[in-house]
Amino acid sequence: MTDDGPPREPRSDAGAADLRAPTFGAGRDRHDDPGIAADSEFRSYYGRPVLKPPVWEWKVPAYLFTGGLSAGAALLAAGADLTGRPALCRAGRLGGFGALLASGYLLVADLGRPERFHHMLRVAKPSSPMSVGTWILVAYGPGIGLAAVTELLPGSLRARLPGPPARVGRLAGLSSAALAPALASYTAVLLSQTAVPAWHEARRELPFLFTGSAAASGAGLGMLLAPVHEAGPARQFAALGAGAELVAARLIERRPALETTAYTRGRAHRLRRASEYLTLAGGLAAVTVARRSHPAAAAAGLALLAGSALQRFGTFEAGVASTKDPAYVVIPQRARLNARVGQQPPGG
């Protein structure tokens, strides 16, 4: 405060100055209501964020990626087991279990105290995505873990043993595969139910984005580790997952809402564009050159894995950016209020 009067309100440094929106009285005659102001440029209180940005670190988007990778690999492994592709099945089971271990470590590391995960098991709240997700993880883990253990038995021993080990591995793999879609998508529901504008506005597309990304990454892992003659299902799975991921990503960007512009600006935009290029390249290679060459299949698999990881980091970055710019909160609120005011009958 100075003797010349109160300081000016600085504009938001995240792009709010470029955005114009009507105030509460937009679309109505100012003479109808003297309390309603004319259109004006959006400005927040001292340019400060309205929402507190998420305190999560890089471990959270990495957790989102590894959890989806585990789900995609488990689903692919179950299909490979049922169709007699042992090398692809082994890659999916071991890769899926390894990704789950990494996902669990990242989750617990971000929580800071391991007992916090244990505390989530004290209750089961169907209305809470976090509670449901915790129980999905608990139900999914034993299946993929037991299936991976059966793959670690020496090959000579597995050949001499009767059916039970193989049968146990198959049942365990099928149980994890049944829960894989829920594991791949629950994190999208969890993000979209927060107050973060970019995540909440994309709540219809995020589950499809994450599920497609999980399928693409799981298929990429299979193409990377399995021989070409067994990787046919992985190549088909890669094309399907990559297509779903790319379509969902574009649908988010084309939503007629201010909040989704957070996906097309700054660091989030760069990460997601790199993801799309890698995913598209990996998907196209999966149905062309990867059918004849393992080096090409491995390169396509790596591209799909990298694209899936960048998609999660880009989505995370878009959410963080939308909390730092107050325009993403205030302008949509004003628009909704204007819509409600416009729907009221005269004199209502």
mmCIF file of C-alpha atoms in Angstrom:
data_model
loop_
_atom_site.group_PDB
_atom_site.id
_atom_site.type_symbol
_atom_site.label_atom_id
_atom_site.label_comp_id
_atom_site.label_asym_id
_atom_site.label_seq_id
_atom_site.Cartn_x
_atom_site.Cartn_y
_atom_site.Cartn_z
ATOM 1 C CA MET A 1 0.000 0.000 0.000
ATOM 2 C CA THR A 2 1.337 3.470 -0.907
ATOM 3 C CA ASP A 3 0.142 7.023 -0.353
ATOM 4 C CA ASP A 4 -1.058 7.133 -3.953
ATOM 5 C CA GLY A 5 -3.740 4.538 -3.305
ATOM 6 C CA PRO A 6 -4.040 0.750 -3.412
ATOM 7 C CA PRO A 7 -1.755 -1.194 -5.714
ATOM 8 C CA ARG A 8 -3.005 -2.419 -9.034
ATOM 9 C CA GLU A 9 -4.048 -6.015 -9.383
ATOM 10 C CA PRO A 10 -1.424 -7.808 -11.524
ATOM 11 C CA ARG A 11 -2.674 -10.109 -14.211
ATOM 12 C CA SER A 12 -2.167 -13.848 -13.951
ATOM 13 C CA ASP A 13 1.183 -14.934 -15.371
ATOM 14 C CA ALA A 14 -0.295 -18.149 -16.808
ATOM 15 C CA GLY A 15 -2.280 -16.714 -19.676
ATOM 16 C CA ALA A 16 -5.332 -15.234 -17.985
ATOM 17 C CA ALA A 17 -4.549 -11.833 -19.486
ATOM 18 C CA ASP A 18 -5.233 -13.237 -22.940
ATOM 19 C CA LEU A 19 -8.711 -14.422 -21.970
ATOM 20 C CA ARG A 20 -11.774 -12.231 -21.991
ATOM 21 C CA ALA A 21 -15.048 -13.224 -20.418
ATOM 22 C CA PRO A 22 -18.355 -11.607 -19.563
ATOM 23 C CA THR A 23 -19.031 -10.603 -16.012
ATOM 24 C CA PHE A 24 -22.125 -11.752 -14.190
ATOM 25 C CA GLY A 25 -24.360 -9.518 -16.270
ATOM 26 C CA ALA A 26 -23.296 -10.587 -19.760
ATOM 27 C CA GLY A 27 -26.036 -10.826 -22.343
ATOM 28 C CA ARG A 28 -28.461 -8.552 -20.466
ATOM 29 C CA ASP A 29 -29.233 -4.861 -20.777
ATOM 30 C CA ARG A 30 -27.417 -2.884 -18.125
ATOM 31 C CA HIS A 31 -30.479 -0.645 -17.770
ATOM 32 C CA ASP A 32 -32.572 -3.657 -16.723
ATOM 33 C CA ASP A 33 -30.559 -4.062 -13.569
ATOM 34 C CA PRO A 34 -28.310 -1.289 -12.297
ATOM 35 C CA GLY A 35 -26.385 -3.829 -10.220
ATOM 36 C CA ILE A 36 -25.090 -5.653 -13.286
ATOM 37 C CA ALA A 37 -21.828 -4.535 -14.833
ATOM 38 C CA ALA A 38 -20.822 -4.550 -18.487
ATOM 39 C CA ASP A 39 -18.377 -6.962 -20.083
ATOM 40 C CA SER A 40 -14.846 -6.544 -18.806
ATOM 41 C CA GLU A 41 -11.461 -8.144 -18.979
ATOM 42 C CA PHE A 42 -10.919 -11.001 -16.567
ATOM 43 C CA ARG A 43 -8.694 -10.196 -13.611
ATOM 44 C CA SER A 44 -8.254 -12.153 -10.408
ATOM 45 C CA TYR A 45 -7.471 -10.890 -6.943
ATOM 46 C CA TYR A 46 -3.833 -9.828 -7.239
ATOM 47 C CA GLY A 47 -3.404 -12.487 -9.939
ATOM 48 C CA ARG A 48 -3.336 -15.212 -7.328
ATOM 49 C CA PRO A 49 -4.518 -18.798 -8.044
ATOM 50 C CA VAL A 50 -7.997 -19.623 -6.821
ATOM 51 C CA LEU A 51 -7.119 -23.287 -6.222
ATOM 52 C CA LYS A 52 -4.079 -24.697 -4.522
ATOM 53 C CA PRO A 53 -1.974 -26.600 -7.098
ATOM 54 C CA PRO A 54 -1.537 -30.341 -6.442
ATOM 55 C CA VAL A 55 1.407 -31.039 -4.184
ATOM 56 C CA TRP A 56 2.147 -34.318 -5.986
ATOM 57 C CA GLU A 57 5.569 -34.804 -7.507
ATOM 58 C CA TRP A 58 6.742 -36.711 -10.589
ATOM 59 C CA LYS A 59 6.074 -39.954 -8.723
ATOM 60 C CA VAL A 60 2.332 -39.612 -9.310
ATOM 61 C CA PRO A 61 2.367 -39.498 -13.144
ATOM 62 C CA ALA A 62 5.001 -42.240 -13.063
ATOM 63 C CA TYR A 63 2.631 -44.262 -10.869
ATOM 64 C CA LEU A 64 -0.184 -43.651 -13.353
ATOM 65 C CA PHE A 65 2.011 -44.977 -16.165
ATOM 66 C CA THR A 66 3.338 -48.081 -14.394
ATOM 67 C CA GLY A 67 -0.114 -49.044 -13.133
ATOM 68 C CA GLY A 68 -1.516 -48.832 -16.649
ATOM 69 C CA LEU A 69 1.453 -50.752 -18.032
ATOM 70 C CA SER A 70 0.851 -53.562 -15.547
ATOM 71 C CA ALA A 71 -2.826 -53.737 -16.491
ATOM 72 C CA GLY A 72 -2.116 -53.836 -20.215
ATOM 73 C CA ALA A 73 0.586 -56.466 -19.835
ATOM 74 C CA ALA A 74 -1.626 -58.686 -17.657
ATOM 75 C CA LEU A 75 -4.451 -58.588 -20.178
ATOM 76 C CA LEU A 76 -2.089 -59.407 -23.025
ATOM 77 C CA ALA A 77 -0.503 -62.249 -21.036
ATOM 78 C CA ALA A 78 -3.871 -63.856 -20.390
ATOM 79 C CA GLY A 79 -4.685 -63.846 -24.091
ATOM 80 C CA ALA A 80 -1.262 -65.249 -24.953
ATOM 81 C CA ASP A 81 -1.709 -68.059 -22.429
ATOM 82 C CA LEU A 82 -5.078 -69.035 -23.869
ATOM 83 C CA THR A 83 -3.726 -69.067 -27.436
ATOM 84 C CA GLY A 84 -0.535 -71.011 -26.736
ATOM 85 C CA ARG A 85 2.134 -68.304 -26.929
ATOM 86 C CA PRO A 86 4.405 -69.046 -23.963
ATOM 87 C CA ALA A 87 7.080 -66.434 -24.666
ATOM 88 C CA LEU A 88 4.535 -63.634 -24.987
ATOM 89 C CA CYS A 89 2.718 -64.900 -21.910
ATOM 90 C CA ARG A 90 5.933 -64.926 -19.897
ATOM 91 C CA ALA A 91 6.847 -61.397 -21.002
ATOM 92 C CA GLY A 92 3.404 -60.108 -20.053
ATOM 93 C CA ARG A 93 3.293 -61.784 -16.659
ATOM 94 C CA LEU A 94 6.795 -60.833 -15.558
ATOM 95 C CA GLY A 95 6.561 -57.350 -17.049
ATOM 96 C CA GLY A 96 3.147 -56.798 -15.518
ATOM 97 C CA PHE A 97 4.312 -57.861 -12.080
ATOM 98 C CA GLY A 98 7.460 -55.753 -12.321
ATOM 99 C CA ALA A 99 5.400 -52.717 -13.319
ATOM 100 C CA LEU A 100 3.049 -53.348 -10.397
ATOM 101 C CA LEU A 101 5.962 -53.435 -7.965
ATOM 102 C CA ALA A 102 7.240 -50.146 -9.385
ATOM 103 C CA SER A 103 3.752 -48.667 -9.187
ATOM 104 C CA GLY A 104 3.374 -49.717 -5.556
ATOM 105 C CA TYR A 105 6.738 -48.218 -4.657
ATOM 106 C CA LEU A 106 5.905 -44.911 -6.348
ATOM 107 C CA LEU A 107 2.536 -44.738 -4.616
ATOM 108 C CA VAL A 108 3.925 -45.423 -1.166
ATOM 109 C CA ALA A 109 6.868 -43.069 -1.756
ATOM 110 C CA ASP A 110 4.497 -40.260 -2.680
ATOM 111 C CA LEU A 111 2.334 -40.930 0.379
ATOM 112 C CA GLY A 112 5.458 -40.515 2.489
ATOM 113 C CA ARG A 113 4.409 -43.059 5.095
ATOM 114 C CA PRO A 114 3.654 -46.680 4.105
ATOM 115 C CA GLU A 115 0.999 -47.055 6.808
ATOM 116 C CA ARG A 116 -1.197 -44.558 4.979
ATOM 117 C CA PHE A 117 -1.892 -47.171 2.317
ATOM 118 C CA HIS A 118 -2.741 -49.653 5.068
ATOM 119 C CA HIS A 119 -5.163 -47.170 6.593
ATOM 120 C CA MET A 120 -7.083 -47.074 3.307
ATOM 121 C CA LEU A 121 -7.959 -50.732 3.814
ATOM 122 C CA ARG A 122 -9.861 -50.020 7.013
ATOM 123 C CA VAL A 123 -12.904 -48.847 5.085
ATOM 124 C CA ALA A 124 -14.572 -49.527 1.744
ATOM 125 C CA LYS A 125 -16.451 -46.578 0.288
ATOM 126 C CA PRO A 126 -17.993 -47.202 -3.143
ATOM 127 C CA SER A 127 -18.517 -43.440 -3.513
ATOM 128 C CA SER A 128 -14.774 -42.769 -3.136
ATOM 129 C CA PRO A 129 -12.596 -43.408 -6.227
ATOM 130 C CA MET A 130 -9.531 -43.581 -3.979
ATOM 131 C CA SER A 131 -11.083 -46.246 -1.760
ATOM 132 C CA VAL A 132 -12.280 -48.254 -4.755
ATOM 133 C CA GLY A 133 -8.880 -47.944 -6.391
ATOM 134 C CA THR A 134 -7.123 -49.186 -3.283
ATOM 135 C CA TRP A 135 -9.241 -52.319 -3.211
ATOM 136 C CA ILE A 136 -8.736 -52.850 -6.954
ATOM 137 C CA LEU A 137 -4.991 -52.843 -6.362
ATOM 138 C CA VAL A 138 -5.339 -55.280 -3.467
ATOM 139 C CA ALA A 139 -7.500 -57.637 -5.524
ATOM 140 C CA TYR A 140 -5.346 -57.381 -8.642
ATOM 141 C CA GLY A 141 -1.920 -57.853 -7.067
ATOM 142 C CA PRO A 142 -2.086 -61.510 -5.918
ATOM 143 C CA GLY A 143 -3.192 -62.732 -9.333
ATOM 144 C CA ILE A 144 -0.421 -61.153 -11.368
ATOM 145 C CA GLY A 145 2.087 -61.981 -8.620
ATOM 146 C CA LEU A 146 1.202 -65.676 -8.525
ATOM 147 C CA ALA A 147 1.174 -65.869 -12.319
ATOM 148 C CA ALA A 148 4.653 -64.332 -12.401
ATOM 149 C CA VAL A 149 5.927 -66.807 -9.799
ATOM 150 C CA THR A 150 4.858 -69.727 -11.968
ATOM 151 C CA GLU A 151 6.911 -68.238 -14.810
ATOM 152 C CA LEU A 152 10.001 -68.114 -12.601
ATOM 153 C CA LEU A 153 10.083 -71.888 -12.126
ATOM 154 C CA PRO A 154 12.949 -73.489 -14.065
ATOM 155 C CA GLY A 155 11.887 -74.664 -17.489
ATOM 156 C CA SER A 156 13.062 -78.231 -16.880
ATOM 157 C CA LEU A 157 11.071 -78.395 -13.649
ATOM 158 C CA ARG A 158 7.949 -76.971 -15.259
ATOM 159 C CA ALA A 159 8.175 -79.582 -18.034
ATOM 160 C CA ARG A 160 8.254 -82.466 -15.528
ATOM 161 C CA LEU A 161 5.524 -81.188 -13.215
ATOM 162 C CA PRO A 162 1.915 -82.216 -13.825
ATOM 163 C CA GLY A 163 -0.869 -79.771 -14.618
ATOM 164 C CA PRO A 164 -1.485 -77.897 -11.325
ATOM 165 C CA PRO A 165 1.307 -75.274 -11.646
ATOM 166 C CA ALA A 166 0.240 -74.359 -15.162
ATOM 167 C CA ARG A 167 -3.412 -74.409 -14.110
ATOM 168 C CA VAL A 168 -2.724 -72.205 -11.103
ATOM 169 C CA GLY A 169 -0.784 -69.771 -13.248
ATOM 170 C CA ARG A 170 -3.609 -69.634 -15.781
ATOM 171 C CA LEU A 171 -6.298 -69.019 -13.163
ATOM 172 C CA ALA A 172 -4.178 -66.377 -11.460
ATOM 173 C CA GLY A 173 -3.461 -64.692 -14.779
ATOM 174 C CA LEU A 174 -7.130 -64.701 -15.723
ATOM 175 C CA SER A 175 -8.106 -63.170 -12.389
ATOM 176 C CA SER A 176 -5.651 -60.311 -12.873
ATOM 177 C CA ALA A 177 -6.792 -59.850 -16.474
ATOM 178 C CA ALA A 178 -10.407 -59.544 -15.299
ATOM 179 C CA LEU A 179 -9.422 -56.630 -13.071
ATOM 180 C CA ALA A 180 -6.989 -55.049 -15.536
ATOM 181 C CA PRO A 181 -9.518 -52.665 -17.187
ATOM 182 C CA ALA A 182 -10.544 -51.349 -13.770
ATOM 183 C CA LEU A 183 -6.903 -50.888 -12.784
ATOM 184 C CA ALA A 184 -6.165 -49.031 -16.016
ATOM 185 C CA SER A 185 -9.107 -46.623 -15.706
ATOM 186 C CA TYR A 186 -9.680 -45.995 -12.006
ATOM 187 C CA THR A 187 -6.854 -43.452 -11.815
ATOM 188 C CA ALA A 188 -8.600 -41.408 -14.514
ATOM 189 C CA VAL A 189 -11.776 -41.402 -12.427
ATOM 190 C CA LEU A 190 -9.746 -40.441 -9.378
ATOM 191 C CA LEU A 191 -8.199 -37.434 -11.146
ATOM 192 C CA SER A 192 -11.445 -36.289 -12.741
ATOM 193 C CA GLN A 193 -13.278 -36.224 -9.405
ATOM 194 C CA THR A 194 -10.909 -33.605 -7.993
ATOM 195 C CA ALA A 195 -11.439 -29.847 -8.208
ATOM 196 C CA VAL A 196 -8.640 -29.502 -10.783
ATOM 197 C CA PRO A 197 -10.385 -27.815 -13.750
ATOM 198 C CA ALA A 198 -8.551 -29.552 -16.622
ATOM 199 C CA TRP A 199 -9.047 -33.022 -15.148
ATOM 200 C CA HIS A 200 -12.653 -32.520 -14.137
ATOM 201 C CA GLU A 201 -13.707 -31.092 -17.486
ATOM 202 C CA ALA A 202 -12.169 -34.109 -19.303
ATOM 203 C CA ARG A 203 -13.892 -36.613 -17.005
ATOM 204 C CA ARG A 204 -15.714 -38.314 -19.892
ATOM 205 C CA GLU A 205 -12.603 -38.856 -22.015
ATOM 206 C CA LEU A 206 -9.902 -39.523 -19.416
ATOM 207 C CA PRO A 207 -10.934 -43.160 -18.711
ATOM 208 C CA PHE A 208 -10.721 -43.963 -22.426
ATOM 209 C CA LEU A 209 -7.428 -42.097 -22.708
ATOM 210 C CA PHE A 210 -5.865 -44.004 -19.819
ATOM 211 C CA THR A 211 -7.263 -47.377 -20.903
ATOM 212 C CA GLY A 212 -6.033 -46.935 -24.462
ATOM 213 C CA SER A 213 -2.652 -45.789 -23.171
ATOM 214 C CA ALA A 214 -2.440 -48.845 -20.901
ATOM 215 C CA ALA A 215 -3.222 -51.178 -23.797
ATOM 216 C CA ALA A 216 -0.624 -49.503 -26.009
ATOM 217 C CA SER A 217 2.091 -49.721 -23.353
ATOM 218 C CA GLY A 218 1.331 -53.349 -22.497
ATOM 219 C CA ALA A 219 1.423 -54.246 -26.179
ATOM 220 C CA GLY A 220 4.657 -52.315 -26.582
ATOM 221 C CA LEU A 221 6.225 -54.369 -23.813
ATOM 222 C CA GLY A 222 5.118 -57.581 -25.512
ATOM 223 C CA MET A 223 6.529 -56.508 -28.860
ATOM 224 C CA LEU A 224 9.794 -55.566 -27.186
ATOM 225 C CA LEU A 225 10.304 -58.861 -25.333
ATOM 226 C CA ALA A 226 8.523 -61.558 -27.343
ATOM 227 C CA PRO A 227 9.683 -63.079 -30.651
ATOM 228 C CA VAL A 228 7.995 -61.859 -33.803
ATOM 229 C CA HIS A 229 6.215 -65.139 -34.519
ATOM 230 C CA GLU A 230 4.402 -64.975 -31.157
ATOM 231 C CA ALA A 231 3.780 -61.238 -31.005
ATOM 232 C CA GLY A 232 0.784 -61.099 -33.358
ATOM 233 C CA PRO A 233 -1.732 -60.369 -30.559
ATOM 234 C CA ALA A 234 0.600 -57.697 -29.173
ATOM 235 C CA ARG A 235 0.715 -55.951 -32.554
ATOM 236 C CA GLN A 236 -3.071 -55.989 -32.824
ATOM 237 C CA PHE A 237 -3.405 -54.811 -29.234
ATOM 238 C CA ALA A 238 -0.932 -52.008 -29.971
ATOM 239 C CA ALA A 239 -2.941 -50.733 -32.921
ATOM 240 C CA LEU A 240 -6.163 -50.838 -30.923
ATOM 241 C CA GLY A 241 -4.699 -49.140 -27.862
ATOM 242 C CA ALA A 242 -2.830 -46.486 -29.845
ATOM 243 C CA GLY A 243 -5.951 -45.642 -31.817
ATOM 244 C CA ALA A 244 -8.076 -45.309 -28.686
ATOM 245 C CA GLU A 245 -5.461 -43.151 -26.984
ATOM 246 C CA LEU A 246 -5.061 -40.791 -29.951
ATOM 247 C CA VAL A 247 -8.800 -40.380 -30.484
ATOM 248 C CA ALA A 248 -9.446 -39.700 -26.789
ATOM 249 C CA ALA A 249 -6.604 -37.171 -26.677
ATOM 250 C CA ARG A 250 -8.021 -35.234 -29.626
ATOM 251 C CA LEU A 251 -11.551 -35.324 -28.187
ATOM 252 C CA ILE A 252 -10.247 -33.688 -25.023
ATOM 253 C CA GLU A 253 -8.567 -30.919 -26.993
ATOM 254 C CA ARG A 254 -11.691 -30.258 -29.064
ATOM 255 C CA ARG A 255 -14.100 -29.916 -26.161
ATOM 256 C CA PRO A 256 -15.682 -26.440 -26.300
ATOM 257 C CA ALA A 257 -14.534 -25.550 -22.809
ATOM 258 C CA LEU A 258 -11.917 -23.152 -21.535
ATOM 259 C CA GLU A 259 -10.498 -25.690 -19.089
ATOM 260 C CA THR A 260 -9.324 -28.060 -21.815
ATOM 261 C CA THR A 261 -7.114 -25.375 -23.357
ATOM 262 C CA ALA A 262 -4.681 -26.264 -20.559
ATOM 263 C CA TYR A 263 -3.887 -29.375 -22.624
ATOM 264 C CA THR A 264 -2.853 -27.286 -25.637
ATOM 265 C CA ARG A 265 -0.489 -24.826 -23.963
ATOM 266 C CA GLY A 266 2.976 -24.790 -22.513
ATOM 267 C CA ARG A 267 4.725 -27.836 -21.147
ATOM 268 C CA ALA A 268 1.598 -29.988 -21.180
ATOM 269 C CA HIS A 269 1.160 -29.349 -24.904
ATOM 270 C CA ARG A 270 4.773 -30.243 -25.681
ATOM 271 C CA LEU A 271 4.630 -33.467 -23.697
ATOM 272 C CA ARG A 272 1.342 -34.549 -25.236
ATOM 273 C CA ARG A 273 2.431 -33.735 -28.780
ATOM 274 C CA ALA A 274 5.585 -35.806 -28.328
ATOM 275 C CA SER A 275 3.390 -38.577 -26.935
ATOM 276 C CA GLU A 276 1.087 -38.480 -29.948
ATOM 277 C CA TYR A 277 3.961 -38.650 -32.434
ATOM 278 C CA LEU A 278 5.534 -41.623 -30.640
ATOM 279 C CA THR A 279 2.226 -43.427 -30.207
ATOM 280 C CA LEU A 280 1.249 -42.904 -33.827
ATOM 281 C CA ALA A 281 4.654 -44.076 -35.042
ATOM 282 C CA GLY A 282 4.561 -47.127 -32.781
ATOM 283 C CA GLY A 283 1.024 -48.041 -33.818
ATOM 284 C CA LEU A 284 1.781 -47.742 -37.524
ATOM 285 C CA ALA A 285 4.978 -49.739 -37.183
ATOM 286 C CA ALA A 286 3.108 -52.438 -35.272
ATOM 287 C CA VAL A 287 0.919 -53.220 -38.279
ATOM 288 C CA THR A 288 3.660 -52.865 -40.897
ATOM 289 C CA VAL A 289 7.403 -53.375 -40.401
ATOM 290 C CA ALA A 290 7.077 -54.964 -36.932
ATOM 291 C CA ARG A 291 5.482 -58.033 -38.508
ATOM 292 C CA ARG A 292 8.738 -59.081 -40.160
ATOM 293 C CA SER A 293 11.587 -57.733 -38.036
ATOM 294 C CA HIS A 294 12.219 -57.996 -34.321
ATOM 295 C CA PRO A 295 14.417 -54.863 -34.226
ATOM 296 C CA ALA A 296 11.555 -52.950 -35.835
ATOM 297 C CA ALA A 297 9.107 -54.508 -33.379
ATOM 298 C CA ALA A 298 11.357 -53.566 -30.465
ATOM 299 C CA ALA A 299 11.649 -49.978 -31.722
ATOM 300 C CA ALA A 300 7.869 -49.774 -32.099
ATOM 301 C CA GLY A 301 7.433 -51.165 -28.606
ATOM 302 C CA LEU A 302 9.783 -48.601 -27.125
ATOM 303 C CA ALA A 303 7.936 -45.821 -28.955
ATOM 304 C CA LEU A 304 4.620 -47.005 -27.534
ATOM 305 C CA LEU A 305 6.037 -47.212 -24.013
ATOM 306 C CA ALA A 306 7.534 -43.733 -24.243
ATOM 307 C CA GLY A 307 4.356 -42.317 -25.753
ATOM 308 C CA SER A 308 2.233 -43.775 -22.967
ATOM 309 C CA ALA A 309 4.533 -42.358 -20.290
ATOM 310 C CA LEU A 310 4.561 -38.891 -21.858
ATOM 311 C CA GLN A 311 0.771 -38.934 -22.141
ATOM 312 C CA ARG A 312 0.454 -39.424 -18.377
ATOM 313 C CA PHE A 313 3.004 -36.709 -17.620
ATOM 314 C CA GLY A 314 1.325 -34.335 -20.071
ATOM 315 C CA THR A 315 -2.104 -34.945 -18.571
ATOM 316 C CA PHE A 316 -0.695 -34.372 -15.103
ATOM 317 C CA GLU A 317 1.016 -31.153 -16.199
ATOM 318 C CA ALA A 318 -2.209 -29.840 -17.761
ATOM 319 C CA GLY A 319 -4.022 -30.313 -14.481
ATOM 320 C CA VAL A 320 -1.339 -28.496 -12.507
ATOM 321 C CA ALA A 321 -1.318 -25.619 -15.000
ATOM 322 C CA SER A 322 -5.102 -25.230 -14.787
ATOM 323 C CA THR A 323 -4.911 -24.685 -11.029
ATOM 324 C CA LYS A 324 -2.222 -22.025 -11.306
ATOM 325 C CA ASP A 325 -4.219 -19.815 -13.683
ATOM 326 C CA PRO A 326 -7.326 -18.404 -11.946
ATOM 327 C CA ALA A 327 -9.028 -17.900 -15.309
ATOM 328 C CA TYR A 328 -9.688 -21.639 -15.561
ATOM 329 C CA VAL A 329 -11.749 -21.448 -12.376
ATOM 330 C CA VAL A 330 -13.474 -18.078 -12.437
ATOM 331 C CA ILE A 331 -14.459 -17.760 -16.108
ATOM 332 C CA PRO A 332 -16.332 -21.110 -16.276
ATOM 333 C CA GLN A 333 -18.072 -20.270 -12.999
ATOM 334 C CA ARG A 334 -19.248 -16.965 -14.467
ATOM 335 C CA ALA A 335 -20.428 -18.688 -17.626
ATOM 336 C CA ARG A 336 -22.463 -21.205 -15.611
ATOM 337 C CA LEU A 337 -23.974 -18.425 -13.526
ATOM 338 C CA ASN A 338 -24.851 -16.434 -16.654
ATOM 339 C CA ALA A 339 -26.544 -19.527 -18.087
ATOM 340 C CA ARG A 340 -28.626 -19.982 -14.943
ATOM 341 C CA VAL A 341 -29.563 -16.306 -14.885
ATOM 342 C CA GLY A 342 -30.583 -16.468 -18.538
ATOM 343 C CA GLN A 343 -32.821 -19.480 -17.863
ATOM 344 C CA GLN A 344 -34.767 -17.723 -15.113
ATOM 345 C CA PRO A 345 -38.224 -16.432 -16.128
ATOM 346 C CA PRO A 346 -38.746 -12.652 -16.121
ATOM 347 C CA GLY A 347 -39.251 -11.418 -12.602
ATOM 348 C CA GLY A 348 -38.070 -14.803 -11.196
#
